[in-house]
XYZ file of C-alpha atoms in Angstrom:
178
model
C 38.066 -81.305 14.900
C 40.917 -79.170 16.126
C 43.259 -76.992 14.222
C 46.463 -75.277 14.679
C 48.198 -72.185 13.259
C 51.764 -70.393 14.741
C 49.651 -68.908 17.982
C 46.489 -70.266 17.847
C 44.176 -73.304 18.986
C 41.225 -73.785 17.265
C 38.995 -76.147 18.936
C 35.288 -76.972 19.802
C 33.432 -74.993 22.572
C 33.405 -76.267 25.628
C 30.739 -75.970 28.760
C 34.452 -74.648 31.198
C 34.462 -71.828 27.941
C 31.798 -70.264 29.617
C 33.295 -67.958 32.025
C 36.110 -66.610 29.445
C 33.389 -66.151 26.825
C 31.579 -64.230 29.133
C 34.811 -62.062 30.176
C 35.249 -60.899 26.299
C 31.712 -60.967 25.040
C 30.063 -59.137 27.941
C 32.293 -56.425 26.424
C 29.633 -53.601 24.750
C 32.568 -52.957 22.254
C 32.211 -56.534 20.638
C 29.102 -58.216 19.958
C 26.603 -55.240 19.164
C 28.831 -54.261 15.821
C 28.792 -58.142 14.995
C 24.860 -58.382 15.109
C 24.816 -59.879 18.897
C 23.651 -58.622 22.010
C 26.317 -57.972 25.197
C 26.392 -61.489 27.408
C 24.672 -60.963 30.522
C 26.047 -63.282 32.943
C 27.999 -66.672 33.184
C 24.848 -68.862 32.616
C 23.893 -66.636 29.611
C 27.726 -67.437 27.788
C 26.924 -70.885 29.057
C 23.150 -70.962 27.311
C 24.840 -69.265 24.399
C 27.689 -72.084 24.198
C 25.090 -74.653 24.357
C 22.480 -72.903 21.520
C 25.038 -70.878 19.273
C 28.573 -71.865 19.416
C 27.964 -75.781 19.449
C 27.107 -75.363 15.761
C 28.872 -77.758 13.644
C 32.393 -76.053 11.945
C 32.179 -73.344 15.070
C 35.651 -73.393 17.108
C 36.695 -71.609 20.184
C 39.714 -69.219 19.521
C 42.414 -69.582 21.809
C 46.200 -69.231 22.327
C 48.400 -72.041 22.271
C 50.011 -71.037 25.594
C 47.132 -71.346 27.869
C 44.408 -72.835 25.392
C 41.941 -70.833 27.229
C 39.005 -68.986 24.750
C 39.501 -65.620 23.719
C 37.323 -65.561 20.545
C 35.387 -67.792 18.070
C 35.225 -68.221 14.074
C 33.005 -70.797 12.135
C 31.539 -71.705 8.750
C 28.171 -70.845 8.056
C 26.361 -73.401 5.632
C 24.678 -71.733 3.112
C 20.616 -72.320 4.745
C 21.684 -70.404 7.512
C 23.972 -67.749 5.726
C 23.684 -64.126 5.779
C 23.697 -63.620 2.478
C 22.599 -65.767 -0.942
C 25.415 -68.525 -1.423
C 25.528 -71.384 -3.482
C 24.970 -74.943 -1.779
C 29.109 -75.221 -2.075
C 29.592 -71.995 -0.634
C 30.223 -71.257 2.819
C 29.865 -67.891 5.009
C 32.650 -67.281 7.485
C 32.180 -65.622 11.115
C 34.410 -64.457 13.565
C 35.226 -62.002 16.609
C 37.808 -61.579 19.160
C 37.896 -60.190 22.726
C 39.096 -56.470 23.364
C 42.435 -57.091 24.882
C 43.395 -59.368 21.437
C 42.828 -56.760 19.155
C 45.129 -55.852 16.995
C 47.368 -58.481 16.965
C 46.482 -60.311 13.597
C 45.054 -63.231 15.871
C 41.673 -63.350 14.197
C 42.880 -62.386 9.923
C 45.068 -65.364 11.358
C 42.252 -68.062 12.556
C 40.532 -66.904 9.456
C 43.046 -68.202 7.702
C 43.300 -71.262 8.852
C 39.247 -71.673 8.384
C 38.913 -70.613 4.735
C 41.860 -73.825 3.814
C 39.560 -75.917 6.138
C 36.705 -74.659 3.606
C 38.750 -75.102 0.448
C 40.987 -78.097 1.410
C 38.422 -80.377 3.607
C 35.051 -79.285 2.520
C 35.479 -78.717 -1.275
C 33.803 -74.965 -1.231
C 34.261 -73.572 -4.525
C 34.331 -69.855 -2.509
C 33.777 -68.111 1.399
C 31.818 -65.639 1.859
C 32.066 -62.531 4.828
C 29.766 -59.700 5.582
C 30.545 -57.019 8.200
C 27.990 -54.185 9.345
C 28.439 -50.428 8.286
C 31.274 -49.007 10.902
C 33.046 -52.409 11.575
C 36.241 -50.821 10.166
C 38.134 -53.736 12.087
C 36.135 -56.449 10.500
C 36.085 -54.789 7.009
C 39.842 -55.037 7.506
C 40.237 -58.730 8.171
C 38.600 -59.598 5.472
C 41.185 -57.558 3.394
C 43.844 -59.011 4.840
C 42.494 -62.636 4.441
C 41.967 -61.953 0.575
C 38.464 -61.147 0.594
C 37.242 -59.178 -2.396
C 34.094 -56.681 -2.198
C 30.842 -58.328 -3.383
C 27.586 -56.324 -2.820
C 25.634 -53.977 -0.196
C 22.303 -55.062 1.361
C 20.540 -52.173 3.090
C 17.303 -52.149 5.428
C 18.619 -55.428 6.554
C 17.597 -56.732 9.944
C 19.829 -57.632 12.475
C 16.921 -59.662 14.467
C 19.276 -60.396 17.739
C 19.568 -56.577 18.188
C 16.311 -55.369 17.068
C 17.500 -52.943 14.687
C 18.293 -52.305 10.467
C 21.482 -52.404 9.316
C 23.272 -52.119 5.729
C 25.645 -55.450 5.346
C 28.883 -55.307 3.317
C 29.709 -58.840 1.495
C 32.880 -59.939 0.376
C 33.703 -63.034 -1.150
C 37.154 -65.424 -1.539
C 37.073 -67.646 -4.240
C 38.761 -70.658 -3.879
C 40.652 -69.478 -7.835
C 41.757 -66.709 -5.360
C 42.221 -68.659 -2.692
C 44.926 -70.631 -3.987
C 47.222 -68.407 -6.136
C-alpha cells in the first residue's frame, strides 16, 4: 500500500532504500533518542530493511520529487507495542533524517498514518511514546493531536542496552475526527 500527502510518498521499503537509510540513520543524532542503535554500514541498513522495516503497515518516507527515502513511520499492532493497548489500538512510530528536520515532514506523514489507522483499519485510538529529552518527538505528537497518557520509568530500551522513562500519548479516534 502506498499513500500520498502534499510532499510526501509513503511507500513500502525497498532493498535500493538501503543506501539512503543508511545516509540518515548512520546519523548518532537520530536513532539512539528513538531506542535504536547508529547503522553501521550499507549491508547493516540493508539487514535492517529486511528484519525491521519490512514489517507489515511500515512505509519508507520520502518526497514526492525524487521518491527517494528520507525517513520511515508505521503502525505497531498492539503484541508488539510499547506500551499496553487494546487489541483495536495501534502504536505509531516514526523518525526522519537530520537534514528534514524541521520542516513539518514527519507531524505530516503522521498524519496521513493515524486516518490510515482510523479510516482503513477501524482503531478506536493511536498510541505514541517518545523517550525523556526527545523534545522533537514530544512535539509531533502535539502537533498531530496527541494527548498525554502516562510515564513508564526503569523501562528498557533492549536495542541500546540501557533504562529509559517513556512518555505515552494517545489520539482517540473521538479526537481524531472533530
Amino acid at each position: 500500500m502506498t499513500f500520498e500527502t502534499e510532499r510526501l510518498i509513503l511507500r513500502p521499503w525497498e532493498d535500493s532504500d538501503a543506501e539512503s537509510l543508511y545516509k540518515y540513520a548512520k546519523d548518532p543524532e537520530v536513532g539512539p533518542i528513538a531506542g535504536w542503535p547508529i547503522h553501521t554500514s550499507v549491508e547493516n541498513s540493508l539487514e535492517i530493511i529486511h528484519t525491521v522495516l519490512s514489517a507489515n503497515e511500515t512505509y519508507a518516507v520520502c518526497l514526492k520529487e525524487d521518491n527517494v527515502a528520507i525517513g520511515s513511520v508505521g503502525l505497531i499492532p498492539p503484541a508488539q507495542s510499547h506500551t499496553e493497548v487494546a487489541d483495536d489500538e495501534m502504536e505509531v512510530g516514526y523518525w526522519i533524517g537530520v537534514p528534514f528536520w524541521g520542516q513539518g515532514l514527519i507531524p505530516e506523514a503522521v498524519r496521513r498514518i493515524i486516518q490510515h489507522a482510523f479510516d482503513d483499519l477501524h482503531c478506536s485510538a493511536v498510541w505514541c511514546g517518545y523517550y525523556d529529552g526527545n523534545v522533537k518527538s514530544k512535539r509531533c505528537q502535539e502537533k498531530c493531536g496527541f494527548r498525554y497518557h502516562h510515564t513508564e520509568e526503569n523501562k528498557p530500551c533492549e536495542l541500546m542496552g540501557d533504562i529509559r522513562t517513556e512518555h505515552y500519548s494517545r489520539l482517540t479516534r473521538e479526537e481524531w475526527s472533530h
